[in-house]
Amino acid sequence: MKNYVLAIDQGTTSTRAAILGSNGNIVASHSQEFPQIYPKPGWVEHNPNEIWKTVELTVEKAISKAHADGLQVRDNIACIGITNQRETVAVWDRKTSEPIYNAIVWQCRRTAPFCIKHKKKEPWIRKKTGLVLDPYFSATKISWILKNVKGALQRAKKGDLALGTMDSFLLWKLTGGEVHATDVTNASRTSLYNIFSGKWDPELLKFFSVPKSLLPNVMPSSGTFGLTKGLHFLPDGIPISGIAGDQQSALFGQACFSKGEAKCTYGTGSFLLMNTGDKPVMSKHGMLTTIAWQLKGQKKVTYALEGSAFICGAAVQWLRDNMGFIEKSSEVEDLARKVDHTDGVEFVPSFTGLGAPYWDPEARAMISGLSRGSKREHIARACLEGMALQNVDLLKAMEKDLKKKMTILKVDGGASGNDLLMQIQSDFLGRRVIRPKQVETTVLGAAFLAGLGIGFWSSLSEIQKNWQKDREFSVTWSEKKRQDRIRRWHRAIKSVMVR
């Protein structure tokens, strides 16, 4: 039996390839950023071919690093798992594999006017998809491409084009154009897939003007999708046997296999998901109902409640790249630690609108409460506090839907390594926060799903043994102090809302 699993984590700002052993440990990895394209204010795009180049590069580099450590990996990869930035969508030519337009990114707000115009349709859409009508999701982005790229709709109707979220595009490329498929988690984020019937919904396709011939086949998250073919950086015949959107992959990688278990991923945005078992919970407080995963050989799917803030770690990148406050993102913790409060400064990082539970696509970011005494460190701390306070709103809404309180929150993603942010999060939530030893849980989830798909790992219990705690953060604030801080935050939120 081959000894390694390759996981490809195609994120919003970078791509990572990681090689894992049978104990779930990462033996080698490499990541590569790629350009962000901003054609107009509020518009965000990626070049799919640039993303594919990062896949080639990161896989080659990860394999080289493993070989430098004496591990013979290239011909010893049992399977491949893919996890991806969700909702970001591309349309490409079936013959040439060339995209007809840049991928439109989940953060892009160009379709906000359409969503506002058709807001009355939202209850109907939610009943089928568990989602709100928002530019965040793929359907309006697809409609925009078909309407605005010359000849696209006609070509689509002829069957000349294919569409997909980034997992579909990578699967297409990895299999030499032989497999056009996606998994249930990514399908559930398009606003075209009925999460109750488990099918592309004809009424939704008609409403969003998307021809069915464009769509990929929908498969369980774990199981063989196809085999590698014609790649210069990998042998032919490796099964791609696990696919999940990044947040569902992180939930799986955190071993949140039981109903009620939850995690928060701190990436470009922050994403809080809770496993709700095999029955969907429809939110009354602005949360989303989504598919968590479906395993090989299982008819039932596992559902989740989800809340997301579109900007989290990206706010720190803004301090670094646009304001020049820091040279590296990791420096924000030391800068923020120079003060023990924000001195009244509030930072609402809604650069691309407000997500759950507010859903205001036209909201914009704001720094308020500045005085002559305000310093970079106050703004840096306010940035971290804003990131944490967004998650308080998400968790409180989720607890209302479930009618019960959580006791712990598992955390992961790059910013979860910031100890100050994690302590702030625990104090603002009033809950224990637990960080695992392996915070790249999106990678773990993709690997675990792929391994289960071919029997590399035999069961969920075997996977669960690989999860290990790194550190626990306990609450130090009083309830009164916490509520006073949250009230100030909500005043700031109201001032950025347009609706």
Tab-separated table of C-alpha atoms in Angstrom:
chain	number	residue	atom	x	y	z
A	1	MET	CA	0.000	0.000	0.000
A	2	LYS	CA	1.222	3.513	-0.813
A	3	ASN	CA	2.098	5.595	2.241
A	4	TYR	CA	1.089	9.207	1.553
A	5	VAL	CA	-1.913	11.422	0.837
A	6	LEU	CA	-1.583	14.639	-1.159
A	7	ALA	CA	-3.908	17.467	-0.152
A	8	ILE	CA	-4.394	20.544	-2.328
A	9	ASP	CA	-5.817	23.556	-0.479
A	10	GLN	CA	-6.812	26.146	-3.071
A	11	GLY	CA	-7.547	29.257	-1.017
A	12	THR	CA	-8.577	32.822	-1.698
A	13	THR	CA	-5.116	34.369	-1.648
A	14	SER	CA	-2.829	31.348	-1.949
A	15	THR	CA	-2.624	27.662	-2.798
A	16	ARG	CA	-1.034	25.089	-0.498
A	17	ALA	CA	-0.007	21.529	-1.263
A	18	ALA	CA	0.651	19.218	1.674
A	19	ILE	CA	1.791	15.625	1.944
A	20	LEU	CA	0.500	13.646	4.906
A	21	GLY	CA	1.450	10.299	6.381
A	22	SER	CA	-0.903	7.670	7.772
A	23	ASN	CA	-0.790	9.297	11.238
A	24	GLY	CA	-2.245	12.507	9.783
A	25	ASN	CA	0.974	14.462	10.238
A	26	ILE	CA	2.144	16.771	7.469
A	27	VAL	CA	5.577	15.641	6.283
A	28	ALA	CA	6.037	18.410	3.687
A	29	SER	CA	4.100	21.387	2.367
A	30	HIS	CA	4.479	24.478	0.259
A	31	SER	CA	2.259	27.478	-0.377
A	32	GLN	CA	2.203	30.144	-3.054
A	33	GLU	CA	0.245	33.389	-3.239
A	34	PHE	CA	-1.334	34.516	-6.504
A	35	PRO	CA	-2.536	37.914	-7.771
A	36	GLN	CA	-5.820	39.439	-6.634
A	37	ILE	CA	-7.583	41.351	-9.413
A	38	TYR	CA	-9.763	44.376	-8.602
A	39	PRO	CA	-11.251	45.717	-11.886
A	40	LYS	CA	-13.622	48.120	-10.069
A	41	PRO	CA	-14.439	49.012	-6.453
A	42	GLY	CA	-16.132	46.000	-4.848
A	43	TRP	CA	-15.152	43.662	-7.707
A	44	VAL	CA	-12.743	40.779	-7.050
A	45	GLU	CA	-11.430	38.296	-9.638
A	46	HIS	CA	-8.820	35.547	-10.029
A	47	ASN	CA	-7.160	34.194	-13.145
A	48	PRO	CA	-7.898	30.422	-13.122
A	49	ASN	CA	-4.760	29.695	-15.157
A	50	GLU	CA	-2.651	31.510	-12.546
A	51	ILE	CA	-4.306	29.387	-9.867
A	52	TRP	CA	-3.500	26.225	-11.825
A	53	LYS	CA	0.146	27.320	-12.028
A	54	THR	CA	0.239	27.589	-8.229
A	55	VAL	CA	-1.108	24.034	-7.987
A	56	GLU	CA	1.670	22.756	-10.238
A	57	LEU	CA	4.307	24.723	-8.336
A	58	THR	CA	3.184	23.871	-4.803
A	59	VAL	CA	2.810	20.154	-5.516
A	60	GLU	CA	6.273	20.019	-7.104
A	61	LYS	CA	7.819	21.970	-4.221
A	62	ALA	CA	6.126	19.848	-1.538
A	63	ILE	CA	7.343	16.660	-3.199
A	64	SER	CA	10.865	18.121	-3.513
A	65	LYS	CA	10.905	19.053	0.178
A	66	ALA	CA	9.829	15.529	1.120
A	67	HIS	CA	12.537	14.034	-1.098
A	68	ALA	CA	15.133	16.343	0.481
A	69	ASP	CA	14.184	14.767	3.810
A	70	GLY	CA	14.732	11.297	2.370
A	71	LEU	CA	11.075	10.470	1.736
A	72	GLN	CA	10.259	8.913	-1.633
A	73	VAL	CA	6.858	10.469	-2.196
A	74	ARG	CA	6.188	11.093	-5.902
A	75	ASP	CA	5.483	7.436	-6.770
A	76	ASN	CA	4.059	6.680	-3.344
A	77	ILE	CA	0.928	8.889	-3.257
A	78	ALA	CA	-2.148	6.814	-2.484
A	79	CYS	CA	-4.730	9.506	-3.273
A	80	ILE	CA	-5.406	13.219	-3.623
A	81	GLY	CA	-7.833	15.420	-1.708
A	82	ILE	CA	-8.960	18.876	-2.827
A	83	THR	CA	-10.327	21.658	-0.672
A	84	ASN	CA	-11.116	25.052	-2.113
A	85	GLN	CA	-12.320	28.593	-1.670
A	86	ARG	CA	-16.051	28.202	-2.008
A	87	GLU	CA	-18.512	30.104	-4.237
A	88	THR	CA	-15.709	31.450	-6.473
A	89	VAL	CA	-16.725	30.289	-9.939
A	90	ALA	CA	-15.236	29.973	-13.415
A	91	VAL	CA	-16.564	29.103	-16.879
A	92	TRP	CA	-14.260	27.435	-19.377
A	93	ASP	CA	-14.200	25.953	-22.883
A	94	ARG	CA	-14.620	22.173	-22.837
A	95	LYS	CA	-12.248	21.648	-25.787
A	96	THR	CA	-9.398	23.988	-24.858
A	97	SER	CA	-9.894	24.146	-21.067
A	98	GLU	CA	-9.407	27.918	-21.382
A	99	PRO	CA	-11.539	30.126	-19.096
A	100	ILE	CA	-13.771	32.546	-21.000
A	101	TYR	CA	-13.439	35.133	-18.209
A	102	ASN	CA	-11.631	35.473	-14.902
A	103	ALA	CA	-13.083	33.541	-11.977
A	104	ILE	CA	-15.408	35.776	-9.981
A	105	VAL	CA	-14.425	35.531	-6.315
A	106	TRP	CA	-16.794	34.915	-3.412
A	107	GLN	CA	-15.918	38.378	-2.046
A	108	CYS	CA	-17.060	40.144	-5.228
A	109	ARG	CA	-20.083	42.425	-4.812
A	110	ARG	CA	-20.810	43.260	-8.470
A	111	THR	CA	-24.160	41.457	-8.401
A	112	ALA	CA	-25.507	43.335	-5.373
A	113	PRO	CA	-28.043	45.293	-7.520
A	114	PHE	CA	-29.528	42.016	-8.811
A	115	CYS	CA	-29.846	40.677	-5.262
A	116	ILE	CA	-31.473	43.864	-4.011
A	117	LYS	CA	-33.887	43.915	-6.979
A	118	HIS	CA	-35.014	40.319	-6.347
A	119	LYS	CA	-34.908	40.339	-2.530
A	120	LYS	CA	-38.547	39.211	-2.358
A	121	LYS	CA	-37.429	35.897	-3.858
A	122	GLU	CA	-35.147	35.181	-0.886
A	123	PRO	CA	-37.597	33.073	1.196
A	124	TRP	CA	-38.230	30.880	-1.877
A	125	ILE	CA	-34.496	30.466	-2.506
A	126	ARG	CA	-33.792	29.760	1.169
A	127	LYS	CA	-36.396	26.970	1.264
A	128	LYS	CA	-34.529	25.163	-1.495
A	129	THR	CA	-30.895	25.989	-0.730
A	130	GLY	CA	-30.644	27.101	2.904
A	131	LEU	CA	-28.954	30.274	1.614
A	132	VAL	CA	-29.865	33.941	1.454
A	133	LEU	CA	-29.924	35.891	-1.829
A	134	ASP	CA	-26.528	37.549	-1.757
A	135	PRO	CA	-23.627	38.225	-4.186
A	136	TYR	CA	-21.556	35.874	-1.985
A	137	PHE	CA	-22.954	32.788	-3.704
A	138	SER	CA	-22.121	31.472	-7.172
A	139	ALA	CA	-25.415	31.721	-9.078
A	140	THR	CA	-25.489	35.484	-9.630
A	141	LYS	CA	-21.800	35.415	-10.625
A	142	ILE	CA	-22.527	32.760	-13.266
A	143	SER	CA	-25.451	34.804	-14.591
A	144	TRP	CA	-23.193	37.850	-14.831
A	145	ILE	CA	-20.571	35.978	-16.881
A	146	LEU	CA	-23.180	34.520	-19.234
A	147	LYS	CA	-24.766	37.940	-19.782
A	148	ASN	CA	-21.605	40.017	-20.065
A	149	VAL	CA	-19.135	37.825	-21.979
A	150	LYS	CA	-19.929	38.014	-25.675
A	151	GLY	CA	-21.462	34.802	-27.017
A	152	ALA	CA	-21.197	32.989	-23.660
A	153	LEU	CA	-24.878	32.144	-23.260
A	154	GLN	CA	-25.160	30.793	-26.806
A	155	ARG	CA	-22.022	28.686	-26.369
A	156	ALA	CA	-23.334	27.415	-23.047
A	157	LYS	CA	-26.629	26.328	-24.597
A	158	LYS	CA	-24.702	24.448	-27.297
A	159	GLY	CA	-22.802	22.512	-24.611
A	160	ASP	CA	-19.423	24.037	-25.514
A	161	LEU	CA	-18.753	25.422	-22.025
A	162	ALA	CA	-18.351	24.031	-18.515
A	163	LEU	CA	-18.695	25.828	-15.225
A	164	GLY	CA	-17.542	25.035	-11.763
A	165	THR	CA	-16.243	26.207	-8.448
A	166	MET	CA	-12.480	25.927	-8.119
A	167	ASP	CA	-12.595	22.270	-7.048
A	168	SER	CA	-14.281	21.436	-10.382
A	169	PHE	CA	-11.696	23.385	-12.365
A	170	LEU	CA	-8.792	21.659	-10.588
A	171	LEU	CA	-10.430	18.247	-10.972
A	172	TRP	CA	-10.876	18.946	-14.699
A	173	LYS	CA	-7.199	19.878	-15.039
A	174	LEU	CA	-5.913	16.996	-12.897
A	175	THR	CA	-7.826	14.448	-14.984
A	176	GLY	CA	-6.849	15.920	-18.336
A	177	GLY	CA	-10.367	17.227	-18.961
A	178	GLU	CA	-12.010	13.833	-18.511
A	179	VAL	CA	-13.996	14.542	-15.334
A	180	HIS	CA	-16.430	17.415	-14.825
A	181	ALA	CA	-17.719	16.989	-11.284
A	182	THR	CA	-18.044	18.587	-7.872
A	183	ASP	CA	-19.022	17.410	-4.414
A	184	VAL	CA	-22.189	18.077	-2.422
A	185	THR	CA	-20.592	20.754	-0.221
A	186	ASN	CA	-19.517	22.941	-3.123
A	187	ALA	CA	-22.776	22.349	-4.982
A	188	SER	CA	-24.671	23.468	-1.885
A	189	ARG	CA	-22.959	26.881	-2.057
A	190	THR	CA	-24.038	27.800	-5.575
A	191	SER	CA	-27.719	28.716	-4.909
A	192	LEU	CA	-28.554	26.272	-7.722
A	193	TYR	CA	-28.538	23.011	-5.740
A	194	ASN	CA	-31.505	21.829	-3.700
A	195	ILE	CA	-29.980	20.584	-0.428
A	196	PHE	CA	-33.145	18.663	0.456
A	197	SER	CA	-33.710	16.782	-2.808
A	198	GLY	CA	-29.976	16.460	-3.514
A	199	LYS	CA	-30.252	17.691	-7.117
A	200	TRP	CA	-29.662	20.725	-9.302
A	201	ASP	CA	-32.977	22.543	-9.063
A	202	PRO	CA	-34.716	23.285	-12.434
A	203	GLU	CA	-36.625	26.272	-11.021
A	204	LEU	CA	-33.442	27.844	-9.640
A	205	LEU	CA	-31.623	27.257	-12.930
A	206	LYS	CA	-34.436	29.049	-14.737
A	207	PHE	CA	-34.519	31.961	-12.280
A	208	PHE	CA	-30.748	32.545	-12.550
A	209	SER	CA	-30.716	31.805	-16.325
A	210	VAL	CA	-28.127	29.017	-16.074
A	211	PRO	CA	-28.308	26.194	-18.694
A	212	LYS	CA	-28.084	22.761	-17.087
A	213	SER	CA	-25.530	21.665	-19.715
A	214	LEU	CA	-22.941	23.852	-17.978
A	215	LEU	CA	-23.175	22.049	-14.655
A	216	PRO	CA	-20.832	19.429	-13.162
A	217	ASN	CA	-21.981	16.063	-11.817
A	218	VAL	CA	-22.509	16.127	-8.050
A	219	MET	CA	-20.849	13.373	-6.001
A	220	PRO	CA	-20.287	12.535	-2.304
A	221	SER	CA	-17.361	14.342	-0.657
A	222	SER	CA	-15.484	11.075	-0.200
A	223	GLY	CA	-15.013	8.517	-2.986
A	224	THR	CA	-13.165	8.366	-6.302
A	225	PHE	CA	-13.953	11.288	-8.605
A	226	GLY	CA	-11.340	10.444	-11.235
A	227	LEU	CA	-7.665	9.652	-11.875
A	228	THR	CA	-4.719	11.899	-12.671
A	229	LYS	CA	-3.820	11.998	-16.336
A	230	GLY	CA	-1.224	13.758	-18.498
A	231	LEU	CA	0.482	15.783	-15.765
A	232	HIS	CA	4.191	16.554	-15.780
A	233	PHE	CA	4.346	16.834	-11.978
A	234	LEU	CA	2.413	13.691	-10.958
A	235	PRO	CA	2.141	10.124	-12.291
A	236	ASP	CA	-1.013	9.002	-14.086
A	237	GLY	CA	-3.591	6.956	-12.232
A	238	ILE	CA	-3.651	8.574	-8.758
A	239	PRO	CA	-7.271	8.694	-7.525
A	240	ILE	CA	-8.725	12.065	-6.585
A	241	SER	CA	-10.936	10.711	-3.828
A	242	GLY	CA	-11.916	13.583	-1.572
A	243	ILE	CA	-13.349	17.034	-2.259
A	244	ALA	CA	-14.944	19.567	0.080
A	245	GLY	CA	-15.298	23.320	0.296
A	246	ASP	CA	-12.723	24.786	2.639
A	247	GLN	CA	-14.990	25.398	5.629
A	248	GLN	CA	-16.631	21.988	5.514
A	249	SER	CA	-13.172	20.496	5.100
A	250	ALA	CA	-12.015	22.345	8.220
A	251	LEU	CA	-15.043	21.064	10.166
A	252	PHE	CA	-14.102	17.536	9.108
A	253	GLY	CA	-10.417	18.138	9.842
A	254	GLN	CA	-11.346	19.303	13.352
A	255	ALA	CA	-13.040	15.923	13.864
A	256	CYS	CA	-16.391	17.610	14.549
A	257	PHE	CA	-18.202	14.411	13.660
A	258	SER	CA	-20.967	14.677	16.289
A	259	LYS	CA	-24.058	16.853	16.278
A	260	GLY	CA	-23.446	20.146	18.108
A	261	GLU	CA	-19.676	20.274	17.629
A	262	ALA	CA	-18.399	23.495	16.067
A	263	LYS	CA	-15.295	25.201	14.751
A	264	CYS	CA	-14.221	28.660	13.611
A	265	THR	CA	-11.650	29.093	10.858
A	266	TYR	CA	-9.668	32.326	10.739
A	267	GLY	CA	-8.625	32.793	7.134
A	268	THR	CA	-9.262	35.573	4.650
A	269	GLY	CA	-12.699	35.642	6.260
A	270	SER	CA	-13.861	33.932	9.438
A	271	PHE	CA	-16.235	30.997	9.218
A	272	LEU	CA	-18.111	29.332	12.041
A	273	LEU	CA	-19.734	25.962	11.308
A	274	MET	CA	-21.676	23.628	13.569
A	275	ASN	CA	-22.532	20.014	12.790
A	276	THR	CA	-26.324	19.573	13.037
A	277	GLY	CA	-26.474	15.890	12.101
A	278	ASP	CA	-28.507	14.360	9.285
A	279	LYS	CA	-31.377	16.823	9.615
A	280	PRO	CA	-31.074	20.434	8.401
A	281	VAL	CA	-31.769	23.248	10.864
A	282	MET	CA	-33.348	26.281	9.191
A	283	SER	CA	-32.068	29.470	10.797
A	284	LYS	CA	-34.282	32.274	12.048
A	285	HIS	CA	-31.334	34.485	12.924
A	286	GLY	CA	-29.405	35.058	9.716
A	287	MET	CA	-27.363	31.854	9.667
A	288	LEU	CA	-27.045	29.601	6.644
A	289	THR	CA	-28.090	25.976	6.383
A	290	THR	CA	-25.599	24.019	4.340
A	291	ILE	CA	-24.267	20.532	3.641
A	292	ALA	CA	-21.309	19.554	5.822
A	293	TRP	CA	-20.348	16.407	3.886
A	294	GLN	CA	-21.524	13.115	2.478
A	295	LEU	CA	-19.316	10.058	2.858
A	296	LYS	CA	-18.761	7.231	0.412
A	297	GLY	CA	-21.557	4.643	0.474
A	298	GLN	CA	-23.875	6.775	2.639
A	299	LYS	CA	-27.242	7.951	1.330
A	300	LYS	CA	-27.712	10.486	4.122
A	301	VAL	CA	-25.792	13.740	4.141
A	302	THR	CA	-24.536	15.573	7.224
A	303	TYR	CA	-25.750	19.167	7.546
A	304	ALA	CA	-24.335	22.241	9.267
A	305	LEU	CA	-25.312	25.700	10.392
A	306	GLU	CA	-22.901	28.347	9.183
A	307	GLY	CA	-22.132	31.972	9.844
A	308	SER	CA	-19.409	33.863	8.028
A	309	ALA	CA	-17.680	37.235	8.162
A	310	PHE	CA	-16.220	38.038	4.757
A	311	ILE	CA	-13.108	39.793	6.089
A	312	CYS	CA	-10.970	38.469	8.936
A	313	GLY	CA	-7.274	37.847	8.250
A	314	ALA	CA	-7.635	40.066	5.184
A	315	ALA	CA	-8.037	43.022	7.585
A	316	VAL	CA	-4.514	42.362	8.878
A	317	GLN	CA	-3.301	42.168	5.270
A	318	TRP	CA	-4.881	45.587	4.741
A	319	LEU	CA	-2.951	46.997	7.702
A	320	ARG	CA	0.203	45.485	6.180
A	321	ASP	CA	-0.222	46.239	2.476
A	322	ASN	CA	-2.368	49.371	2.330
A	323	MET	CA	-1.407	51.177	5.524
A	324	GLY	CA	2.158	49.969	6.048
A	325	PHE	CA	1.606	49.420	9.786
A	326	ILE	CA	3.537	46.134	9.736
A	327	GLU	CA	5.864	44.303	7.365
A	328	LYS	CA	4.548	40.804	8.093
A	329	SER	CA	1.059	39.762	9.176
A	330	SER	CA	2.498	37.958	12.202
A	331	GLU	CA	3.746	41.293	13.573
A	332	VAL	CA	0.215	42.518	14.313
A	333	GLU	CA	0.114	40.626	17.630
A	334	ASP	CA	3.213	42.345	19.020
A	335	LEU	CA	1.939	45.738	17.838
A	336	ALA	CA	-1.501	45.197	19.427
A	337	ARG	CA	0.051	43.969	22.707
A	338	LYS	CA	1.657	47.375	23.253
A	339	VAL	CA	-1.735	48.578	24.564
A	340	ASP	CA	-4.304	46.803	26.772
A	341	HIS	CA	-7.338	48.476	25.169
A	342	THR	CA	-8.282	50.321	21.972
A	343	ASP	CA	-8.802	53.699	23.712
A	344	GLY	CA	-12.245	53.905	22.116
A	345	VAL	CA	-11.154	53.039	18.572
A	346	GLU	CA	-13.521	50.722	16.663
A	347	PHE	CA	-12.539	48.851	13.506
A	348	VAL	CA	-15.411	47.268	11.538
A	349	PRO	CA	-13.625	45.279	8.771
A	350	SER	CA	-16.574	45.088	6.352
A	351	PHE	CA	-14.498	45.903	3.254
A	352	THR	CA	-16.684	43.668	1.068
A	353	GLY	CA	-20.013	44.075	2.844
A	354	LEU	CA	-21.437	42.465	5.958
A	355	GLY	CA	-22.149	38.734	6.011
A	356	ALA	CA	-24.151	36.859	8.635
A	357	PRO	CA	-26.213	37.754	10.549
A	358	TYR	CA	-26.620	41.209	8.946
A	359	TRP	CA	-26.343	40.462	5.199
A	360	ASP	CA	-25.722	43.991	3.954
A	361	PRO	CA	-23.718	43.779	0.698
A	362	GLU	CA	-23.333	47.557	0.475
A	363	ALA	CA	-21.798	48.084	3.920
A	364	ARG	CA	-18.206	49.305	3.926
A	365	ALA	CA	-15.381	49.190	6.455
A	366	MET	CA	-14.913	51.853	9.100
A	367	ILE	CA	-12.400	52.987	11.703
A	368	SER	CA	-14.042	55.298	14.255
A	369	GLY	CA	-13.414	56.753	17.683
A	370	LEU	CA	-10.045	58.262	16.787
A	371	SER	CA	-8.514	60.952	18.978
A	372	ARG	CA	-5.246	62.875	18.999
A	373	GLY	CA	-3.896	60.162	21.264
A	374	SER	CA	-4.746	57.299	18.880
A	375	LYS	CA	-1.716	55.300	17.735
A	376	ARG	CA	-1.001	52.469	15.318
A	377	GLU	CA	-1.171	50.020	18.196
A	378	HIS	CA	-4.725	51.120	19.104
A	379	ILE	CA	-5.845	50.563	15.525
A	380	ALA	CA	-4.053	47.183	15.407
A	381	ARG	CA	-5.783	46.067	18.600
A	382	ALA	CA	-9.121	47.379	17.325
A	383	CYS	CA	-8.561	45.299	14.183
A	384	LEU	CA	-8.110	42.118	16.242
A	385	GLU	CA	-11.097	42.963	18.421
A	386	GLY	CA	-13.260	43.589	15.345
A	387	MET	CA	-12.265	40.188	13.960
A	388	ALA	CA	-13.291	38.535	17.240
A	389	LEU	CA	-16.502	40.519	17.708
A	390	GLN	CA	-17.792	39.438	14.304
A	391	ASN	CA	-17.591	35.861	15.548
A	392	VAL	CA	-19.485	36.720	18.739
A	393	ASP	CA	-22.414	37.856	16.597
A	394	LEU	CA	-22.260	34.616	14.615
A	395	LEU	CA	-22.116	32.322	17.643
A	396	LYS	CA	-24.913	34.089	19.502
A	397	ALA	CA	-27.195	33.823	16.466
A	398	MET	CA	-26.322	30.152	16.087
A	399	GLU	CA	-27.073	29.429	19.745
A	400	LYS	CA	-30.503	31.044	19.331
A	401	ASP	CA	-31.235	28.744	16.396
A	402	LEU	CA	-30.169	25.649	18.336
A	403	LYS	CA	-31.695	26.888	21.604
A	404	LYS	CA	-28.611	25.839	23.543
A	405	LYS	CA	-25.214	27.215	24.504
A	406	MET	CA	-21.909	25.856	23.330
A	407	THR	CA	-19.205	25.250	25.912
A	408	ILE	CA	-16.144	25.201	23.645
A	409	LEU	CA	-15.178	26.475	20.237
A	410	LYS	CA	-12.456	24.751	18.209
A	411	VAL	CA	-10.365	27.174	16.183
A	412	ASP	CA	-8.034	26.850	13.210
A	413	GLY	CA	-6.592	28.765	10.282
A	414	GLY	CA	-3.617	31.075	10.105
A	415	ALA	CA	-4.805	33.758	12.551
A	416	SER	CA	-5.643	31.159	15.213
A	417	GLY	CA	-1.893	31.113	15.911
A	418	ASN	CA	-2.273	34.653	17.307
A	419	ASP	CA	-2.488	34.050	21.064
A	420	LEU	CA	-3.754	37.566	21.791
A	421	LEU	CA	-6.586	37.198	19.281
A	422	MET	CA	-7.558	33.822	20.739
A	423	GLN	CA	-7.658	35.229	24.290
A	424	ILE	CA	-9.728	38.175	23.078
A	425	GLN	CA	-12.050	35.708	21.346
A	426	SER	CA	-12.533	33.664	24.515
A	427	ASP	CA	-13.220	36.775	26.614
A	428	PHE	CA	-15.682	38.272	24.125
A	429	LEU	CA	-17.491	34.955	23.601
A	430	GLY	CA	-17.516	33.892	27.216
A	431	ARG	CA	-16.523	30.393	26.032
A	432	ARG	CA	-13.408	28.248	26.129
A	433	VAL	CA	-11.440	28.321	22.886
A	434	ILE	CA	-9.379	25.274	21.908
A	435	ARG	CA	-6.661	25.295	19.276
A	436	PRO	CA	-5.385	21.999	17.823
A	437	LYS	CA	-1.721	21.186	17.231
A	438	GLN	CA	-2.419	21.134	13.500
A	439	VAL	CA	-4.170	24.420	12.649
A	440	GLU	CA	-4.189	23.763	8.893
A	441	THR	CA	-7.382	21.759	9.315
A	442	THR	CA	-8.668	22.494	5.805
A	443	VAL	CA	-5.716	20.447	4.553
A	444	LEU	CA	-6.415	17.718	7.099
A	445	GLY	CA	-10.081	17.516	6.129
A	446	ALA	CA	-9.283	17.139	2.438
A	447	ALA	CA	-6.716	14.450	3.212
A	448	PHE	CA	-9.036	12.580	5.592
A	449	LEU	CA	-11.923	12.599	3.092
A	450	ALA	CA	-9.619	11.356	0.325
A	451	GLY	CA	-8.124	8.670	2.535
A	452	LEU	CA	-11.565	7.433	3.610
A	453	GLY	CA	-12.574	7.352	-0.042
A	454	ILE	CA	-10.029	4.643	-0.876
A	455	GLY	CA	-9.695	2.929	2.516
A	456	PHE	CA	-6.382	4.579	3.447
A	457	TRP	CA	-8.129	5.286	6.766
A	458	SER	CA	-10.820	2.837	7.718
A	459	SER	CA	-13.172	4.868	9.911
A	460	LEU	CA	-13.999	8.191	11.547
A	461	SER	CA	-12.780	6.856	14.892
A	462	GLU	CA	-9.360	6.137	13.397
A	463	ILE	CA	-9.210	9.711	12.114
A	464	GLN	CA	-10.400	11.122	15.443
A	465	LYS	CA	-7.365	9.644	17.193
A	466	ASN	CA	-5.143	11.903	15.097
A	467	TRP	CA	-6.688	15.120	16.484
A	468	GLN	CA	-4.604	16.671	19.290
A	469	LYS	CA	-5.066	19.800	21.401
A	470	ASP	CA	-2.350	22.449	21.410
A	471	ARG	CA	-3.709	25.093	23.776
A	472	GLU	CA	-6.887	26.104	25.568
A	473	PHE	CA	-7.884	29.726	26.220
A	474	SER	CA	-10.192	30.359	29.193
A	475	VAL	CA	-12.484	33.314	29.889
A	476	THR	CA	-11.017	36.098	32.079
A	477	TRP	CA	-13.647	38.836	31.596
A	478	SER	CA	-16.768	39.438	33.691
A	479	GLU	CA	-20.167	39.274	32.031
A	480	LYS	CA	-20.733	43.030	32.568
A	481	LYS	CA	-17.426	43.965	30.937
A	482	ARG	CA	-18.237	41.650	28.018
A	483	GLN	CA	-21.716	43.076	27.432
A	484	ASP	CA	-20.459	46.680	27.609
A	485	ARG	CA	-17.882	45.899	24.922
A	486	ILE	CA	-20.449	44.175	22.684
A	487	ARG	CA	-22.823	47.153	22.984
A	488	ARG	CA	-20.104	49.504	21.724
A	489	TRP	CA	-19.457	47.118	18.833
A	490	HIS	CA	-23.121	47.016	17.836
A	491	ARG	CA	-23.241	50.825	17.737
A	492	ALA	CA	-20.319	50.726	15.292
A	493	ILE	CA	-22.019	48.035	13.192
A	494	LYS	CA	-25.174	50.136	12.837
A	495	SER	CA	-23.148	53.083	11.554
A	496	VAL	CA	-21.698	51.076	8.593
A	497	MET	CA	-24.972	49.507	7.499
A	498	VAL	CA	-26.682	50.880	4.400
A	499	ARG	CA	-29.879	48.853	4.594
